Coordinates of C-alpha atoms in Angstrom, one line a residue:
Chain T
X1 CA 0.0 0.0 0.0
X2 CA 1.3 3.5 -0.8
X3 CA 1.7 6.2 1.8
X4 CA 1.7 9.8 0.7
X5 CA 4.1 11.8 2.8
X6 CA 2.6 15.2 3.1
X7 CA 5.2 17.5 4.5
X8 CA 8.4 17.4 6.3
X9 CA 8.7 19.8 9.2
X10 CA 10.4 19.9 12.5
X11 CA 9.4 16.8 14.4
X12 CA 10.5 14.4 17.0
X13 CA 13.7 12.4 17.0
X14 CA 12.2 9.3 15.4
X15 CA 10.0 11.0 12.8
X16 CA 10.5 13.9 10.6
X17 CA 6.8 14.2 9.9
X18 CA 4.0 15.9 11.9
X19 CA 1.5 13.7 10.3
X20 CA 0.8 11.6 7.2
X21 CA -2.3 10.7 5.3
X22 CA -3.3 7.0 5.5
X23 CA -5.5 5.2 2.9
X24 CA -9.2 5.1 3.4
X25 CA -11.6 4.6 0.5
X26 CA -14.4 7.2 1.2
X27 CA -12.9 9.4 3.9
X28 CA -9.6 10.8 4.9
X29 CA -7.4 9.3 7.6
X30 CA -4.3 10.7 9.2
X31 CA -1.5 9.3 11.4
X32 CA -0.1 12.1 13.6
X33 CA 3.2 11.8 15.5
X34 CA 4.6 13.4 18.6
X35 CA 7.3 12.9 21.2
X36 CA 4.7 13.4 23.9
X37 CA 0.9 13.7 24.2
X38 CA 1.1 17.5 23.8
X39 CA 3.0 17.4 20.5
X40 CA 0.8 14.6 19.3
X41 CA -2.4 16.6 19.9
X42 CA -0.8 19.6 18.3
X43 CA 0.2 17.7 15.2
X44 CA -3.1 16.0 14.8
X45 CA -4.9 19.3 14.9
X46 CA -2.4 20.8 12.5
X47 CA -3.0 17.8 10.2
X48 CA -6.8 18.3 10.3
X49 CA -6.5 22.0 9.3
X50 CA -3.9 21.2 6.7
X51 CA -6.6 19.0 5.0
X52 CA -9.2 21.7 5.3
X53 CA -7.1 24.6 4.0
X54 CA -3.8 25.7 2.4
X55 CA -1.9 26.9 5.5
X56 CA 1.3 27.9 3.8
X57 CA 2.5 31.4 4.9
X58 CA -0.4 32.2 7.1
X59 CA 0.3 34.0 10.4
X60 CA -2.2 34.0 13.3
X61 CA -4.4 37.0 14.1
X62 CA -7.2 35.5 16.2
X63 CA -7.3 33.1 19.1
X64 CA -9.8 30.8 20.8
X65 CA -9.7 29.2 24.2
X66 CA -10.5 25.5 24.1
X67 CA -11.4 23.2 27.1
X68 CA -12.4 19.6 26.6
X69 CA -12.9 16.6 28.8
X70 CA -13.3 12.9 27.9
X71 CA -13.2 9.4 29.4
X72 CA -9.7 8.5 28.1
X73 CA -7.0 10.0 26.0
X74 CA -8.3 8.6 22.7
X75 CA -11.7 10.1 23.2
X76 CA -10.0 13.3 24.4
X77 CA -8.2 13.5 21.1
X78 CA -11.5 13.1 19.2
X79 CA -13.2 15.7 21.4
X80 CA -10.3 18.2 20.9
X81 CA -10.5 17.9 17.1
X82 CA -14.3 18.0 17.1
X83 CA -14.1 21.1 19.3
X84 CA -11.7 22.9 16.9
X85 CA -14.0 21.9 13.9
X86 CA -17.0 23.4 15.7
X87 CA -15.2 26.7 16.2
X88 CA -13.9 26.6 12.6
X89 CA -17.5 26.3 11.3
X90 CA -19.2 28.7 13.7
X91 CA -16.5 31.4 14.2
X92 CA -15.0 30.9 10.7
X93 CA -11.4 30.6 11.9
X94 CA -8.8 28.5 10.2
X95 CA -6.6 27.3 13.1
X96 CA -2.9 26.3 12.7
X97 CA -1.1 27.4 15.9
X98 CA -1.9 25.5 19.0
X99 CA -0.7 26.2 22.5
X100 CA -1.7 23.4 24.8
X101 CA -1.5 24.7 28.4
X102 CA -2.8 21.8 30.3
X103 CA -3.1 18.2 29.2
X104 CA -3.7 14.9 30.9
X105 CA -5.5 11.7 29.8
X106 CA -9.0 13.1 30.4
X107 CA -8.8 16.9 30.1
X108 CA -7.2 19.6 28.0
X109 CA -7.0 23.4 28.1
X110 CA -5.5 25.1 25.1
X111 CA -5.4 28.3 23.1
X112 CA -5.8 27.8 19.3
X113 CA -4.8 30.6 17.0
X114 CA -5.4 31.2 13.3
X115 CA -6.9 33.5 10.7
X116 CA -10.5 34.3 9.8
X117 CA -11.8 32.5 6.7
X118 CA -12.9 35.9 5.2
X119 CA -10.1 36.9 2.8
X120 CA -8.7 33.4 3.0
X121 CA -11.8 31.7 1.5
X122 CA -9.8 30.7 -1.6
X123 CA -7.4 28.7 0.6
X124 CA -10.2 26.2 1.6
X125 CA -9.8 22.8 0.1
X126 CA -11.8 20.1 1.7
X127 CA -14.9 20.0 3.9
X128 CA -14.3 17.8 6.9
X129 CA -17.8 17.0 8.2
X130 CA -16.7 15.3 11.5
X131 CA -14.1 13.4 13.4
X132 CA -15.0 9.7 13.6
X133 CA -14.2 7.2 16.3
X134 CA -13.6 4.5 13.7
X135 CA -10.1 3.0 14.2
X136 CA -9.3 5.8 16.6
X137 CA -6.1 4.9 18.5
X138 CA -3.0 6.3 20.2
X139 CA 0.0 4.0 20.1
X140 CA 3.4 4.2 21.7
X141 CA 6.4 3.1 19.7
X142 CA 9.7 3.4 21.5
X143 CA 9.9 7.1 22.6
X144 CA 7.3 8.2 20.1
X145 CA 3.5 8.5 20.1
X146 CA 1.3 8.1 17.1
X147 CA -2.4 8.7 16.7
X148 CA -4.8 7.4 14.0
X149 CA -7.9 9.4 13.2
X150 CA -10.4 9.1 10.4
X151 CA -12.4 12.1 9.3
X152 CA -15.7 12.0 7.5
X153 CA -15.4 14.2 4.4
Chain P
X1 CA 4.8 2.8 7.2
X2 CA 2.5 0.8 5.1
X3 CA -1.1 0.1 5.6
X4 CA -2.8 -3.3 5.1
X5 CA -6.4 -3.0 4.2
X6 CA -6.9 -6.2 2.3
X7 CA -9.7 -8.3 3.8
X8 CA -9.2 -12.1 3.7
X9 CA -12.2 -13.3 5.6
X10 CA -14.5 -16.1 4.7
X11 CA -17.1 -15.4 2.0
X12 CA -19.5 -18.1 0.8
X13 CA -21.2 -17.7 -2.5
X14 CA -25.0 -18.0 -2.1
X15 CA -25.9 -17.3 -5.7
X16 CA -24.6 -15.2 -8.6
X17 CA -25.3 -11.9 -6.7
X18 CA -25.1 -12.7 -3.0
X19 CA -22.2 -13.6 -0.7
X20 CA -22.4 -14.7 2.9
X21 CA -20.1 -13.9 5.8
X22 CA -21.2 -16.7 8.2
X23 CA -21.7 -15.7 11.8
X24 CA -19.1 -18.1 12.8
X25 CA -16.5 -15.7 11.2
X26 CA -16.3 -13.7 14.4
X27 CA -17.4 -14.3 17.9
X28 CA -20.1 -11.9 18.8
X29 CA -21.9 -11.8 15.4
X30 CA -25.6 -12.4 16.1
X31 CA -26.5 -13.0 12.4
X32 CA -24.8 -13.7 9.1
X33 CA -23.6 -10.9 6.9
X34 CA -24.9 -10.8 3.3
X35 CA -23.2 -8.8 0.5
X36 CA -24.9 -8.2 -2.8
X37 CA -22.2 -8.2 -5.5
X38 CA -21.1 -9.9 -8.7
X39 CA -18.2 -12.3 -8.8
X40 CA -16.0 -9.5 -10.4
X41 CA -16.8 -7.0 -7.7
X42 CA -15.7 -9.3 -4.9
X43 CA -12.0 -8.6 -5.5
X44 CA -12.5 -4.9 -5.1
X45 CA -14.7 -5.4 -2.0
X46 CA -11.8 -7.4 -0.5
X47 CA -9.4 -4.5 -1.1
X48 CA -10.6 -2.5 1.9
X49 CA -12.2 -3.1 5.3
X50 CA -15.8 -2.8 4.3
X51 CA -16.6 -6.5 4.6
X52 CA -15.2 -6.5 8.2
X53 CA -17.6 -3.7 8.9
X54 CA -20.5 -5.8 7.6
X55 CA -19.4 -8.4 10.2
X56 CA -19.1 -5.8 12.9
X57 CA -22.7 -4.5 12.3
X58 CA -23.9 -8.1 13.0
X59 CA -23.0 -7.5 16.7
X60 CA -25.8 -5.0 17.1
X61 CA -28.4 -6.1 19.7
X62 CA -31.7 -7.0 18.2
X63 CA -30.5 -7.2 14.6
X64 CA -32.9 -9.2 12.5
X65 CA -32.1 -11.8 9.8
X66 CA -28.7 -10.5 8.6
X67 CA -26.3 -7.5 8.3
X68 CA -26.7 -6.5 4.7
X69 CA -24.5 -4.6 2.2
X70 CA -25.5 -3.3 -1.2
X71 CA -23.2 -3.6 -4.3
X72 CA -21.9 0.0 -3.9
X73 CA -20.3 -1.2 -0.6
X74 CA -17.1 0.5 0.5
X75 CA -15.2 1.2 3.6
X76 CA -16.9 3.7 5.9
X77 CA -16.7 4.4 9.6
X78 CA -18.8 2.1 11.9
X79 CA -21.1 0.8 9.2
X80 CA -19.8 0.3 5.7
X81 CA -21.2 2.6 3.1
X82 CA -24.0 0.6 1.4
X83 CA -25.0 -1.0 4.8
X84 CA -28.5 -2.0 5.8
X85 CA -29.4 -3.3 9.2
X86 CA -32.8 -3.8 10.9
X87 CA -33.3 -4.2 14.6
X88 CA -36.5 -5.4 16.3
X89 CA -37.4 -2.5 18.6
X90 CA -39.7 -4.6 20.8
X91 CA -37.0 -7.0 21.8
X92 CA -34.3 -4.5 22.8
X93 CA -33.2 -3.6 19.2
X94 CA -30.8 -0.7 19.1
X95 CA -30.4 2.5 17.0
X96 CA -26.8 3.6 16.2
X97 CA -25.9 7.1 15.0
X98 CA -23.0 5.5 13.2
X99 CA -25.6 3.5 11.2
X100 CA -27.0 6.7 9.8
X101 CA -23.8 8.7 9.5
X102 CA -22.9 12.3 10.1
X103 CA -24.7 13.6 7.0
X104 CA -28.2 12.6 8.2
X105 CA -30.6 12.3 5.3
X106 CA -28.0 12.9 2.7
X107 CA -30.2 12.1 -0.3
X108 CA -31.1 12.8 -3.9
X109 CA -34.0 14.3 -5.8
X110 CA -34.7 14.1 -9.5
X111 CA -36.6 16.8 -11.4
X112 CA -38.1 16.4 -14.9
X113 CA -38.2 19.2 -17.5
X114 CA -40.0 19.6 -20.8
X115 CA -36.6 20.4 -22.4
X116 CA -34.7 18.2 -24.8
X117 CA -30.9 18.0 -25.1
X118 CA -31.0 20.1 -28.3
X119 CA -32.8 22.9 -26.3
X120 CA -30.2 22.9 -23.6
X121 CA -26.9 22.3 -25.6
X122 CA -26.7 25.9 -27.0
X123 CA -27.3 27.4 -23.5
X124 CA -25.5 24.8 -21.5
X125 CA -22.7 27.1 -20.3
X126 CA -25.1 29.8 -19.3
X127 CA -27.1 27.3 -17.4
X128 CA -24.2 25.7 -15.5
X129 CA -22.7 29.2 -14.7
X130 CA -26.2 30.4 -13.7
X131 CA -26.6 27.4 -11.3
X132 CA -23.0 27.9 -10.0
X133 CA -23.6 31.6 -9.3
X134 CA -27.1 31.2 -7.7
X135 CA -26.6 28.1 -5.6
X136 CA -24.3 28.6 -2.6
X137 CA -21.8 25.8 -2.5
X138 CA -18.4 24.9 -1.0
X139 CA -16.8 24.4 2.4
X140 CA -19.0 26.0 5.1
X141 CA -21.0 28.0 2.5
X142 CA -23.8 30.2 3.8
X143 CA -27.3 30.5 2.3
X144 CA -29.5 33.5 1.6
X145 CA -32.3 32.1 3.6
X146 CA -32.2 33.8 7.0
X147 CA -34.4 32.4 9.7
X148 CA -34.9 33.2 13.4
X149 CA -34.2 30.6 16.1
X150 CA -37.9 30.2 16.7
X151 CA -38.6 29.6 13.0
X152 CA -35.7 27.1 12.8
X153 CA -37.5 24.9 15.4
X154 CA -40.5 25.0 13.1
X155 CA -38.4 24.1 10.1
X156 CA -37.0 21.1 12.0
X157 CA -40.6 19.8 12.6
X158 CA -42.2 20.8 9.3
X159 CA -39.3 20.1 7.0
X160 CA -39.9 20.8 3.3
X161 CA -43.5 21.9 4.0
X162 CA -42.2 24.9 6.0
X163 CA -40.0 26.2 3.1
X164 CA -42.8 25.6 0.6
X165 CA -45.0 27.8 2.9
X166 CA -42.3 30.5 2.7
X167 CA -42.5 30.4 -1.1
X168 CA -39.7 28.0 -1.9
X169 CA -41.6 25.6 -4.2
X170 CA -45.1 24.2 -4.7
X171 CA -47.4 22.2 -2.6
X172 CA -47.3 19.2 -4.9
X173 CA -43.6 18.9 -4.5
X174 CA -44.3 17.4 -1.1
X175 CA -46.4 14.6 -2.6
X176 CA -43.3 13.4 -4.3
X177 CA -40.9 13.6 -1.4
X178 CA -40.1 10.6 0.9
X179 CA -42.1 11.1 4.1
X180 CA -43.6 14.2 2.3
X181 CA -40.5 16.0 3.3
X182 CA -41.1 15.8 7.1
X183 CA -40.8 12.7 9.1
X184 CA -43.0 12.6 12.2
X185 CA -41.6 12.5 15.7
X186 CA -39.0 15.2 15.3
X187 CA -38.0 16.7 18.7
X188 CA -36.4 20.1 18.4
X189 CA -35.6 20.0 22.2
X190 CA -33.3 17.0 21.5
X191 CA -31.1 19.2 19.1
X192 CA -28.2 20.8 20.9
X193 CA -27.5 24.6 20.7
X194 CA -24.3 23.8 18.8
X195 CA -26.3 21.9 16.2
X196 CA -28.7 24.9 15.8
X197 CA -25.7 27.2 15.5
X198 CA -24.1 25.1 12.8
X199 CA -27.3 24.8 10.9
X200 CA -28.7 28.4 11.0
X201 CA -26.9 29.8 8.0
X202 CA -26.8 26.8 5.9
X203 CA -30.4 26.3 4.6
X204 CA -30.3 26.3 0.8
X205 CA -26.7 25.4 0.5
X206 CA -25.3 22.5 -1.5
X207 CA -22.3 21.7 0.6
X208 CA -19.1 20.2 -0.6
X209 CA -17.3 17.0 -1.5
X210 CA -19.5 14.6 -3.4
X211 CA -22.6 16.8 -3.2
X212 CA -23.7 18.2 -6.6
X213 CA -26.3 19.5 -8.9
X214 CA -26.4 18.0 -12.3
X215 CA -28.2 18.6 -15.6
X216 CA -28.7 15.3 -17.3
X217 CA -30.4 13.7 -20.4
X218 CA -32.2 10.4 -20.4
X219 CA -30.1 8.3 -22.8
X220 CA -31.8 4.9 -22.3
X221 CA -35.2 3.8 -21.2
X222 CA -35.7 0.2 -20.0
X223 CA -39.4 0.5 -19.0
X224 CA -41.3 2.9 -21.2
X225 CA -44.5 2.5 -19.2
X226 CA -43.0 3.3 -15.9
X227 CA -40.9 6.1 -17.3
X228 CA -44.1 7.7 -18.8
X229 CA -45.7 7.5 -15.3
X230 CA -42.6 9.4 -14.0
X231 CA -43.1 11.9 -16.8
X232 CA -40.0 10.9 -18.7
X233 CA -38.9 9.6 -22.1
X234 CA -35.7 9.2 -24.0
X235 CA -34.0 12.5 -24.8
X236 CA -35.6 14.4 -22.0
X237 CA -33.5 16.7 -19.8
X238 CA -33.6 16.1 -16.0
X239 CA -32.0 17.8 -13.0
X240 CA -30.5 15.8 -10.1
X241 CA -29.7 17.3 -6.7
X242 CA -27.5 15.5 -4.1
X243 CA -27.2 17.2 -0.7
X244 CA -27.9 16.6 3.0
X245 CA -28.4 18.2 6.4
X246 CA -25.1 20.2 6.4
X247 CA -23.5 21.2 9.7
X248 CA -26.7 20.7 11.7
X249 CA -26.8 16.9 10.9
X250 CA -23.0 16.5 11.4
X251 CA -23.3 18.0 14.9
X252 CA -26.4 15.9 15.9
X253 CA -24.5 12.8 14.9
X254 CA -21.4 13.9 16.8
X255 CA -23.3 14.8 20.0
X256 CA -25.2 11.5 20.1
X257 CA -22.4 9.2 19.0
X258 CA -20.2 10.6 21.8
X259 CA -23.1 10.3 24.3
X260 CA -23.8 6.7 23.3
X261 CA -20.1 5.6 23.7
X262 CA -20.5 6.7 27.3
X263 CA -23.7 4.7 27.8
X264 CA -22.6 1.4 26.1
X265 CA -21.7 -0.2 29.5
X266 CA -24.9 1.0 31.1
X267 CA -26.9 -1.1 28.5
X268 CA -24.3 -3.9 28.6
X269 CA -23.7 -3.6 24.9
X270 CA -20.5 -4.8 23.3
X271 CA -19.5 -3.6 19.8
X272 CA -16.2 -4.0 18.1
X273 CA -15.9 -0.4 16.9
X274 CA -16.7 2.7 19.0
X275 CA -18.4 4.3 15.9
X276 CA -21.0 1.6 16.3
X277 CA -22.1 3.0 19.7
X278 CA -25.8 2.5 20.1
X279 CA -28.7 2.4 22.5
X280 CA -32.0 0.6 22.6
X281 CA -34.5 2.4 20.4
X282 CA -37.0 2.4 23.3
X283 CA -34.5 3.8 25.9
X284 CA -34.4 7.5 26.8
X285 CA -31.1 7.9 24.9
X286 CA -32.5 6.1 21.8
X287 CA -35.6 8.1 21.7
X288 CA -33.8 11.4 22.0
X289 CA -31.4 10.5 19.2
X290 CA -34.3 9.5 17.0
X291 CA -36.1 12.8 17.8
X292 CA -32.9 14.8 16.9
X293 CA -32.1 12.7 13.9
X294 CA -35.6 13.3 12.5
X295 CA -35.0 17.1 12.9
X296 CA -31.8 16.8 10.9
X297 CA -33.7 14.7 8.3
X298 CA -36.4 17.3 8.0
X299 CA -33.7 20.0 7.7
X300 CA -32.2 18.1 4.8
X301 CA -35.6 17.8 3.0
X302 CA -36.1 21.5 3.5
X303 CA -32.6 22.1 2.1
X304 CA -33.1 20.1 -1.1
X305 CA -36.5 21.8 -1.6
X306 CA -34.7 25.2 -1.4
X307 CA -32.0 24.0 -3.8
X308 CA -34.6 22.8 -6.3
X309 CA -36.4 26.2 -6.0
X310 CA -33.2 28.1 -6.7
X311 CA -32.5 25.9 -9.7
X312 CA -36.0 26.3 -11.1
X313 CA -35.4 30.1 -11.0
X314 CA -32.1 29.7 -12.9
X315 CA -33.8 27.5 -15.6
X316 CA -36.6 30.1 -16.0
X317 CA -34.1 32.9 -16.5
X318 CA -31.7 31.1 -18.8
X319 CA -34.5 29.7 -21.1
X320 CA -36.9 32.6 -20.7
X321 CA -39.7 30.2 -20.0
X322 CA -42.4 30.1 -17.4
X323 CA -42.8 27.2 -14.9
X324 CA -45.6 25.7 -16.9
X325 CA -43.7 25.5 -20.1
X326 CA -40.6 24.2 -18.4
X327 CA -42.5 21.5 -16.6
X328 CA -40.0 21.1 -13.8
X329 CA -42.0 18.7 -11.7
X330 CA -40.3 16.8 -8.9
X331 CA -40.2 13.1 -9.7
X332 CA -39.1 12.0 -6.3
X333 CA -36.8 12.7 -3.4
X334 CA -35.1 9.9 -1.5
X335 CA -33.0 9.7 1.7
X336 CA -29.9 7.5 1.6
X337 CA -28.5 8.0 5.1
X338 CA -31.3 7.5 7.6
X339 CA -32.9 5.2 10.2
X340 CA -36.6 4.6 9.9
X341 CA -39.1 2.8 12.2
X342 CA -41.0 0.6 9.7
X343 CA -43.4 -2.4 9.9
X344 CA -42.2 -5.5 8.2
X345 CA -43.8 -8.9 8.2
X346 CA -41.6 -11.9 9.0
X347 CA -43.1 -15.4 9.0
X348 CA -46.6 -14.1 9.0
X349 CA -45.9 -11.9 12.0
X350 CA -45.7 -8.1 11.8
X351 CA -42.6 -6.6 13.5
X352 CA -41.7 -3.0 14.2
X353 CA -38.1 -2.6 13.0
X354 CA -35.6 0.2 13.1
X355 CA -34.1 0.0 9.6
X356 CA -30.7 1.7 9.3
X357 CA -29.8 2.7 5.7
X358 CA -26.2 4.0 5.6
X359 CA -25.6 4.7 1.9
X360 CA -28.6 2.7 0.9
X361 CA -32.0 3.7 -0.5
X362 CA -35.5 2.7 0.6
X363 CA -37.2 1.0 -2.3
X364 CA -40.9 0.3 -1.6
X365 CA -42.7 -2.2 -4.0
X366 CA -45.8 -1.5 -6.1
X367 CA -48.9 -1.1 -4.0
X368 CA -47.2 0.1 -0.9
X369 CA -49.5 2.4 1.2
X370 CA -46.8 5.1 1.6
X371 CA -46.4 5.7 -2.1
X372 CA -48.3 8.6 -3.8
X373 CA -51.3 7.3 -5.8
X374 CA -49.6 7.9 -9.1
X375 CA -46.8 5.5 -8.3
X376 CA -48.9 2.7 -6.8
X377 CA -48.4 0.6 -9.9
X378 CA -44.8 1.4 -10.7
X379 CA -43.3 1.1 -7.2
X380 CA -41.2 3.8 -5.5
X381 CA -38.8 5.7 -7.8
X382 CA -35.3 5.1 -6.7
X383 CA -32.6 7.6 -7.7
X384 CA -29.1 6.4 -8.1
X385 CA -26.4 9.1 -8.8
X386 CA -23.3 7.9 -10.6
X387 CA -20.0 9.8 -11.1
X388 CA -19.9 13.0 -13.1
X389 CA -18.5 11.4 -16.3
X390 CA -20.7 8.3 -16.7
X391 CA -24.3 7.6 -15.9
X392 CA -27.0 7.9 -13.2
X393 CA -30.1 5.8 -13.0
X394 CA -33.8 5.9 -12.1
X395 CA -35.0 2.6 -10.7
X396 CA -38.3 1.3 -9.3
X397 CA -39.0 -0.7 -6.1
X398 CA -39.9 -4.4 -6.3
X399 CA -41.6 -7.0 -4.1
X400 CA -38.5 -9.1 -4.0
X401 CA -36.7 -6.4 -2.0
X402 CA -38.6 -7.7 1.0
X403 CA -35.4 -9.7 1.5
X404 CA -33.5 -6.4 2.0
X405 CA -36.2 -4.7 4.1
X406 CA -37.1 -2.9 0.9
X407 CA -33.7 -1.4 0.4
X408 CA -31.3 -1.1 -2.6
X409 CA -28.0 0.6 -3.5
X410 CA -27.5 4.4 -3.4
X411 CA -24.8 5.3 -5.9
X412 CA -21.7 4.1 -7.6
X413 CA -19.6 3.7 -4.5
X414 CA -16.0 4.9 -4.2
X415 CA -13.1 2.8 -5.5
X416 CA -10.2 5.1 -4.9
X417 CA -9.4 7.1 -1.8
X418 CA -9.6 10.8 -2.1
X419 CA -5.9 11.3 -1.8
X420 CA -5.2 8.6 -4.4
X421 CA -7.6 10.4 -6.7
X422 CA -5.8 13.7 -6.2
X423 CA -2.5 11.9 -6.9
X424 CA -4.0 10.3 -10.1
X425 CA -5.3 13.8 -11.1
X426 CA -1.9 15.6 -10.8
X427 CA -1.0 17.3 -14.0
X428 CA -4.4 16.7 -15.5
X429 CA -7.3 19.0 -16.0
X430 CA -10.4 16.9 -15.1
X431 CA -12.5 19.9 -16.2
X432 CA -11.0 19.8 -19.7
X433 CA -11.3 16.0 -19.9
X434 CA -15.0 16.2 -19.1
X435 CA -15.5 19.1 -21.5
X436 CA -14.1 17.0 -24.3
X437 CA -16.9 14.6 -23.6
X438 CA -19.4 17.5 -23.8
X439 CA -19.8 17.8 -20.0
X440 CA -19.5 21.3 -18.5
X441 CA -18.3 21.3 -14.9
X442 CA -17.9 24.1 -12.3
X443 CA -16.6 23.6 -8.8
X444 CA -15.7 25.8 -5.8
X445 CA -13.3 23.4 -4.1
X446 CA -9.7 23.4 -5.4
X447 CA -9.3 19.7 -5.2
X448 CA -13.0 18.6 -5.5
X449 CA -12.8 17.8 -9.2
X450 CA -9.7 15.6 -8.8
X451 CA -11.2 13.9 -5.8
X452 CA -14.5 13.3 -7.6
X453 CA -13.0 12.2 -11.0
X454 CA -15.0 9.4 -12.7
X455 CA -12.3 6.8 -12.2
X456 CA -12.4 7.3 -8.4
X457 CA -15.8 5.5 -8.5
X458 CA -17.0 2.1 -9.4
X459 CA -18.9 1.9 -12.7
X460 CA -22.5 2.7 -11.6
X461 CA -23.7 0.5 -14.5
X462 CA -22.2 -2.6 -12.8
X463 CA -23.7 -1.7 -9.4
X464 CA -27.1 -1.2 -10.9
X465 CA -26.9 -4.4 -12.9
X466 CA -26.4 -6.3 -9.6
X467 CA -29.5 -4.9 -7.9
X468 CA -31.5 -5.3 -11.1
X469 CA -30.4 -8.9 -11.7
X470 CA -30.8 -9.8 -8.0
X471 CA -34.3 -8.3 -8.3
X472 CA -34.2 -5.9 -5.4
X473 CA -35.1 -3.0 -7.7
X474 CA -35.5 -2.7 -11.5
X475 CA -34.1 -0.4 -14.1
X476 CA -36.5 2.3 -15.6
X477 CA -34.2 4.8 -17.2
X478 CA -30.5 5.8 -17.5
X479 CA -29.2 9.4 -17.6
X480 CA -25.9 10.9 -18.7
X481 CA -24.5 14.2 -17.5
X482 CA -24.5 17.4 -19.5
X483 CA -23.5 19.9 -16.8
X484 CA -22.4 19.6 -13.2
X485 CA -21.8 22.0 -10.3
X486 CA -19.9 20.7 -7.4
X487 CA -19.1 22.2 -3.9

């Protein structure tokens, strides 16, 4: 099976990728990487918005506080992404800069920053309808974490 | 890192068009899985995890007879796309938001016109550009229809009838809409504030991805008599609209899927995929989801009604004709992501079932009491959109579809992932390729055309041949695209 490496950016010791796309027939899946949970959640969120819009060269001008709770860290990841998606649709903000202030397995406080859709409408690429729980998992491999998330598009 | 998606599970051939996954395949399956497919399709079906999902759905408490998949089956989340499952609500049968999907009442409507291809051809570009400019589409697009929160609650209960009352269409449009465009039992209190917020600006918007509006011509008629009842003949131009419940539906599914993961243990339910989270239909949780889902379904019917109204206006302007001369009557509107409470007789006994159709279409037989009088003899019109380069179909329901709880396929079914399609489309202009075939395409999304290229889909002709030959619906007419607008 092919894997399409999306972008090479700063990253952890064991991976030079923030995330990669994984094959799924109808929808879009990503595998995000991080040296710890904080980086993993940041990269998963970045991956989601990188699918939604062309983020190249954007600098943040607006911020949004995010607080989510869930039963475990996998569901917390889904809740975090769903929360960002909700703010994207209702406040019309494309997020790409994430400052996670507090994070454990069941709760997260963060500040997400980005740009209003407004003059960036032509950067929009793909409508992500929702974050699914299908095959949702966080795995630890040596010193690295990876998360698999499938989006309904 | 490579991904293995090949499915090597056990499939038994039942006959030329049906394949069984025996319940012995996986501990926890309550019934067999049955997939409708031709021998040639089985290879493609094995290339992703859709068949595993058919087996997973067989875990649902109260599931009746079998977990079904239509020939447009492909890998989804929770249910496969093309999945049908009925649960007996009087014996603890469940409802699963994942068995409906995020785009609640995603569906299709087909509109006839009195125009012929030769009338449309000279003005095709004007028509497609007119539709593109007048129908809001694309990621998070907003509509012109502004409604107050109080009115939105009414819209969620009254569905298409509410927008008709506001001047978006005609009373008789409702006669030719599944559930008359408003399913009973919608509960606006079960819809979260967030869902309202995401829905409020999106009435009358097409959406994105595979949603479209398409001008077509009938290029083959298989049943002249039925086609005449539907007001169609070879050479006639039709309009097809594919859209759903937009952000409101996505949020309803998200809210309830999350809630039902938390209550799985309370009901002692064990499912192999969190996206199959469910609750008994007769529980508080089940009833609330059903009430909210029906609101989203009604929103979708109102939305497609608005879209049709906008399109009629564009046709009138482009062709300088009045509604009467244009003859743009609604043939039918079907939902293909929905759960319905229906009565089905099994072994002489009537049972009340919750029928999940996830990428599958209801297909009632001739004589069914829910059909409009004009369609009593033909059976329910079933609308099957294909990809934008090949064909779409109009089918009719049959009595044999009793074996599928009166359900059939819903489209071509994807073959390629979206990213694979974009990769295959690099350096190509899908727009120019289609224009060479005489098809004018407009799209807002930068990557939509590549994602939606014809070769990303199965050939709808093969899918329809399976349901026709298996007898679970029958061919009436085939359309081919002239002009397409995409989100």
